[in-house]
C-alpha positions in Angstrom: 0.0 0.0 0.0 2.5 2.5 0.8 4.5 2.0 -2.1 2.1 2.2 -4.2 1.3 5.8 -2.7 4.8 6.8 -3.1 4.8 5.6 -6.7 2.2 7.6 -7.1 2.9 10.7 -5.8 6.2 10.2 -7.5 4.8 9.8 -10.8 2.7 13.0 -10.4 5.3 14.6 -9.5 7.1 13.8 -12.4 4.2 14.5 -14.3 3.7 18.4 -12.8 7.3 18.6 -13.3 7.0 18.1 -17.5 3.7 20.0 -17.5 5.6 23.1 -16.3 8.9 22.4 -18.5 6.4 22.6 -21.2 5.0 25.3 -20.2 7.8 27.4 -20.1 9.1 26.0 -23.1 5.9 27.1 -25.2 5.8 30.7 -23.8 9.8 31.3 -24.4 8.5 30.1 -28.2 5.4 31.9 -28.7 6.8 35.3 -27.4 3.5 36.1 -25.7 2.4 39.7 -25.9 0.0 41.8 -23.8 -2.9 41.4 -26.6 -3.0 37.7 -26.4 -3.9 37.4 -22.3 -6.7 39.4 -22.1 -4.3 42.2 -20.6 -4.3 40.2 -17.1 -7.5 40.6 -16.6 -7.0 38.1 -13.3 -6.4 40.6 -10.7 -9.3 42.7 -11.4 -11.3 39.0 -10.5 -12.9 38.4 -6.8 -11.2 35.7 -4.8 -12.5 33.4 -2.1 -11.4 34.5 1.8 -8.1 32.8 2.7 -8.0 30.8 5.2 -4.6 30.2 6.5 -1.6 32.7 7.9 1.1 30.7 7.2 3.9 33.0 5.0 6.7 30.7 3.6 9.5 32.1 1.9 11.5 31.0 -1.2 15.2 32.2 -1.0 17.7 33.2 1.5 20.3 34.7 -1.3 19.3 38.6 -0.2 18.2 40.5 2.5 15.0 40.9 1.7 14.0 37.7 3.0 15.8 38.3 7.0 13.6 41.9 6.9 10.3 41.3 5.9 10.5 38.3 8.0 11.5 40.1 10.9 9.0 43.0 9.9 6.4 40.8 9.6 6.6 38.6 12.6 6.7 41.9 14.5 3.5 43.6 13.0 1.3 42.7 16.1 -2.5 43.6 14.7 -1.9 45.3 11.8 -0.1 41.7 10.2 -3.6 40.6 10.8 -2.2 37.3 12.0 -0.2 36.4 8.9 3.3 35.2 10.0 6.5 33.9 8.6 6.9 30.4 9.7 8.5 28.4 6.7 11.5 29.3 4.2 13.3 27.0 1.5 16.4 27.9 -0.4 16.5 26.2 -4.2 20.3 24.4 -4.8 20.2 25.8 -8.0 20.4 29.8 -6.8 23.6 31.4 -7.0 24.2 33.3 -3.8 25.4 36.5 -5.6 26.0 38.5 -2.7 27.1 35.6 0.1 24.3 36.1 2.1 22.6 32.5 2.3 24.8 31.5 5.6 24.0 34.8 7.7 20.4 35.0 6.2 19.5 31.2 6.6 20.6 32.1 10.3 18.8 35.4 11.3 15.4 32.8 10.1 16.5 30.0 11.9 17.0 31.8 14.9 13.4 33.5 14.8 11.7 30.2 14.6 11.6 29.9 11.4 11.8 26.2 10.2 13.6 25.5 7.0 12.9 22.9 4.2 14.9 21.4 2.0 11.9 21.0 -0.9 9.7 23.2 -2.8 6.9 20.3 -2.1 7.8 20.6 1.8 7.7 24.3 1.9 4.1 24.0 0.1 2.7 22.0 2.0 3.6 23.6 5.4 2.3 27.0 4.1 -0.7 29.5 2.7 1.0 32.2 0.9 4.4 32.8 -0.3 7.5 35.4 -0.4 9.1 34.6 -3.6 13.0 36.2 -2.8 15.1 34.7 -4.9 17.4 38.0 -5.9 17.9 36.7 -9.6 15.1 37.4 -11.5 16.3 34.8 -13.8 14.8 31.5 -11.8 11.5 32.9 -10.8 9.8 31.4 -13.8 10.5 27.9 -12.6 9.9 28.4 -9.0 6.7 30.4 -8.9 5.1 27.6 -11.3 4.6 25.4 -8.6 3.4 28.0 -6.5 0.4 28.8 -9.0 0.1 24.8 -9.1 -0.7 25.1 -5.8 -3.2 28.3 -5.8 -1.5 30.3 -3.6 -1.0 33.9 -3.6 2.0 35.3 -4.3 4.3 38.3 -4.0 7.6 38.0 -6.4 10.1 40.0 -5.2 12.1 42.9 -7.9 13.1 41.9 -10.8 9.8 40.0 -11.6 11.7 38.4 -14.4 15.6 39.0 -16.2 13.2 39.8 -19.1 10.4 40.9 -20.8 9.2 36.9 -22.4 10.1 36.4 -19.2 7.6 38.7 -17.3 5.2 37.8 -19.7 5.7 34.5 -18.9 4.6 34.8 -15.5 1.9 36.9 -15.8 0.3 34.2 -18.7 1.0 31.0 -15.9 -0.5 33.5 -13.3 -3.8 33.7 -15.8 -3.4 30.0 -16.8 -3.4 28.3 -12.9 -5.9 31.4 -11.5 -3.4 32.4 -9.1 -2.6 35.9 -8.3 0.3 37.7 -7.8 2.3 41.5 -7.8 5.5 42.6 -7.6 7.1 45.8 -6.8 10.2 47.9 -5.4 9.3 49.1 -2.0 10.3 52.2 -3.3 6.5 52.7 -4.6 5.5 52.9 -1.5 7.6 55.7 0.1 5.1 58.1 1.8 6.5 61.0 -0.4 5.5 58.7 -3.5 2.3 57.8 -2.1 1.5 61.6 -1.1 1.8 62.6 -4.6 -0.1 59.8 -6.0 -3.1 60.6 -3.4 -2.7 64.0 -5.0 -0.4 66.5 -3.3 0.5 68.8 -6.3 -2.3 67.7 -8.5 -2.1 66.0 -11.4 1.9 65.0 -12.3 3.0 66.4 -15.3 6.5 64.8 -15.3 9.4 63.0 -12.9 13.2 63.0 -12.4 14.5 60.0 -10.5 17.9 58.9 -9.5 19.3 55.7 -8.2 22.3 53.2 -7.8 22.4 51.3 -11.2 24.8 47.8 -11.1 24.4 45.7 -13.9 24.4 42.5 -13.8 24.9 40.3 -17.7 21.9 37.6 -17.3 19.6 41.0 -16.9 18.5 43.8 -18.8 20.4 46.5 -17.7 18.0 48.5 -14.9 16.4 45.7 -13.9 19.0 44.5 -11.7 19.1 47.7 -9.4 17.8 50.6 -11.4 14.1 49.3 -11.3 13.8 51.2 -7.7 13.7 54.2 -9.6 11.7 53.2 -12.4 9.1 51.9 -10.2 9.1 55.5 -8.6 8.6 57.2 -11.7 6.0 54.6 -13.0 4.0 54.9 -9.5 3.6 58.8 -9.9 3.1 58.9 -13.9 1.0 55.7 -14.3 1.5 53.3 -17.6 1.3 55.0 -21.1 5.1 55.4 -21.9 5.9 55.7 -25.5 9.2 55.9 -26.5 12.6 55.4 -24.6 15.9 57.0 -25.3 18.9 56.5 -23.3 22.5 58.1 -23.4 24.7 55.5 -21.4 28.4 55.9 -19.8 30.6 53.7 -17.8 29.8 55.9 -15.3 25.7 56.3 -15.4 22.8 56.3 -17.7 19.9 59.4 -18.3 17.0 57.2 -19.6 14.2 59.3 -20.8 10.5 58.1 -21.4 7.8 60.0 -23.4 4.1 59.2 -22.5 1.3 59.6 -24.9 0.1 62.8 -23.6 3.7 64.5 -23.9 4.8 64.3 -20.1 8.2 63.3 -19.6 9.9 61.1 -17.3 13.8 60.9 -16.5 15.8 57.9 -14.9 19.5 59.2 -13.9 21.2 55.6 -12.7 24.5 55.7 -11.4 27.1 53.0 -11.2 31.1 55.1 -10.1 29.6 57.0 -7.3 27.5 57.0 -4.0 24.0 58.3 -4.4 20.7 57.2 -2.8 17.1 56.7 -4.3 15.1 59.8 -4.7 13.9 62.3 -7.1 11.3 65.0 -8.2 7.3 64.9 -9.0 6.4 68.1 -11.0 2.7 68.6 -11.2 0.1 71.3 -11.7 0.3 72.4 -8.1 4.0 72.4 -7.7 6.8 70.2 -7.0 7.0 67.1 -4.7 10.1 64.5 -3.5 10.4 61.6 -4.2 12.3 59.1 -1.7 14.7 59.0 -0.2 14.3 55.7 0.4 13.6 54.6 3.9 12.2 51.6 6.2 8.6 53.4 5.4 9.1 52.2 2.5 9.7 48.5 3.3 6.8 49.0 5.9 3.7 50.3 3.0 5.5 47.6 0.7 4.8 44.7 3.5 1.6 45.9 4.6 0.8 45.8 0.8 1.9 42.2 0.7 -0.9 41.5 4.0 -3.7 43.3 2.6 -2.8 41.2 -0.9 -2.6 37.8 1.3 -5.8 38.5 2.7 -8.3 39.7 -0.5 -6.0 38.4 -3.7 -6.2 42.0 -4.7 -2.9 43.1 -5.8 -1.8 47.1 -5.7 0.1 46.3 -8.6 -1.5 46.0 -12.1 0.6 43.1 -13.6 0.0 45.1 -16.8 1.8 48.0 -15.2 4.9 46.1 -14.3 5.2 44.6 -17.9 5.2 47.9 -19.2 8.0 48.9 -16.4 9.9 45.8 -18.4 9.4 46.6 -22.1 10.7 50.3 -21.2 13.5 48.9 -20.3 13.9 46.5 -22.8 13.4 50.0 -24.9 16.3 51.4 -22.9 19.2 48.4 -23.4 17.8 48.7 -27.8 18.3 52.6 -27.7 21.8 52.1 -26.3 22.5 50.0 -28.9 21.8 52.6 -31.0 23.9 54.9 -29.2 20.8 57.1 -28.1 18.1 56.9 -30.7 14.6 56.7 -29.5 12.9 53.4 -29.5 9.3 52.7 -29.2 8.0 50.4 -26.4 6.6 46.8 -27.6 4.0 46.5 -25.4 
């Protein structure tokens, strides 16, 4: 009896296993393109109440996963219950930064118990922190995830590229699973004053940030996202055209949206600088950043309220076009500064 069990649970693993390999297999071939999903229409759906609080967390190779569990576990009331009890590193991640030892540590040490199986780390939880600092891998490991029909948030970079953001946001649609994903740096209160409408309506943006590259990426979405996520939070989707003048040193990237506001991305890579930047609007000018713990803190308590009503803050269409401007950005370097239009 119980190897038959086992047999079986083996061969549907197997079988789950194939299903997805195909799956990513067909999207990388068929290129798929915000037309051809019903522009993620999924979030905008009503979902059932969830029942459990359990948060697990899939990878230990950044930060991120020691402070949100830490944040998190320390919410009190306004976590509404949800805590971080379960966390699983993939063999397969590189630890880019060296940070698996001390991080696997800091969770351990909170109670936090670790897993050495996707399968395990399902089963022994409701909702999941997808970490993993490459965006690379999160194809593969937020498949099972969506198997499993629970709610996600996927860490910045969503994906190391655009098929591959698309690809996520078409096995989100095909398994009925939500998710978002986001910089925290959307939800600095200076961002989020000027999107509640501090100076009116925002007629364009200047935004600065650290900008490392890193090969397997396109160029900003290794660091330079934070910025881009600031300057998409206040402007909204609609970007046209991208043109970029690139250095050794930095990058200006420069977006033009359809009604003619305009949007700057200064990224720097030889010297110190934080995140921050500029709103103008009707009313006046706003700042943007710096960036702070209140950030982390609106990001996480974004995370809770999208645990608890499968509601995400976060448009996935909005976050794709995030990806094919910069997709626009590495093409217009390329052409050593020409504008290119966004494929979106």
């Amino acid at each position: 009896m119980n190897g038959v069990t086992f047999n079986q649970h083996s061969n549907n693993s197997m079988s789950r296993r194939l299903d997805r390999k195909s799956f990513i297999r067909s999207v990388a071939v068929a290129g798929i393109g915000l037309g051809m999903l019903g522009r993620y229409g999924l979030q905008a759906k009503s979902f059932a109440p969830i029942t459990g609080k359990r948060i697990g967390i899939i990878g230990l190779d950044t930060s991120h996963s020691e402070v949100f569990c830490r944040m998190i576990n320390e919410m009190g009331a306004e976590g509404l219950g949800y805590r971080v009890t379960v966390a699983y590193h993939p063999a397969s991640n590189r630890d880019v930064l060296n940070l698996v030892p001390s991080v696997s540590k800091a969770l351990t040490d909170a109670g936090v118990t670790l897993v050495n199986s996707m399968d395990a780390l399902l089963d022994a939880c409701d909702v999941v922190l997808l970490e993993t600092i490459e965006g690379g891998p999160h194809l593969e490991q937020v498949l099972p995830v969506f198997e499993a029909k629970k709610r996600v948030f996927i860490d910045k970079p969503l994906a190391a590229s655009l098929p591959g953001a698309r690809a996520i946001a078409s096995a989100s649609e095909r398994y009925g699973t939500p998710f978002f994903s986001s910089s925290s740096l959307r939800f600095d209160p200076n961002v989020q004053q000027v999107m509640q409408g501090s100076v009116g309506k925002v007629n364009g943006a200047d935004v600065y940030t650290p900008a490392e590259l890193e090969e397997s990426h396109l160029d900003m979405a290794w660091y330079a996202i934070h910025g881009l996520e600031m300057l998409y939070a206040v402007l909204g989707p609609g970007c046209q055209q991208v043109s970029r003048i690139y250095t050794p040193e930095a990058d200006v990237v420069t977006g033009v949206w359809a009604d003619g506001r305009i949007g700057t991305v200064r990224g720097v890579r030889k010297w110190p600088v934080g995140i921050a930047g500029t709103a103008f609007g009707e009313k006046g000018t706003a700042p943007l950043g710096p960036f702070s713990d209140q950030a982390y803190r609106g990001l996480i308590t974004q995370i809770i309220q999208f645990f608890d009503t499968g509601i995400a803050p976060v448009k996935p269409a909005d976050t794709l076009e995030m990806f094919a401007f910069m997709e626009a950005a590495d093409r217009s370097r390329k052409r050593n500064g020409k504008a290119v239009a966004l494929d979106v």
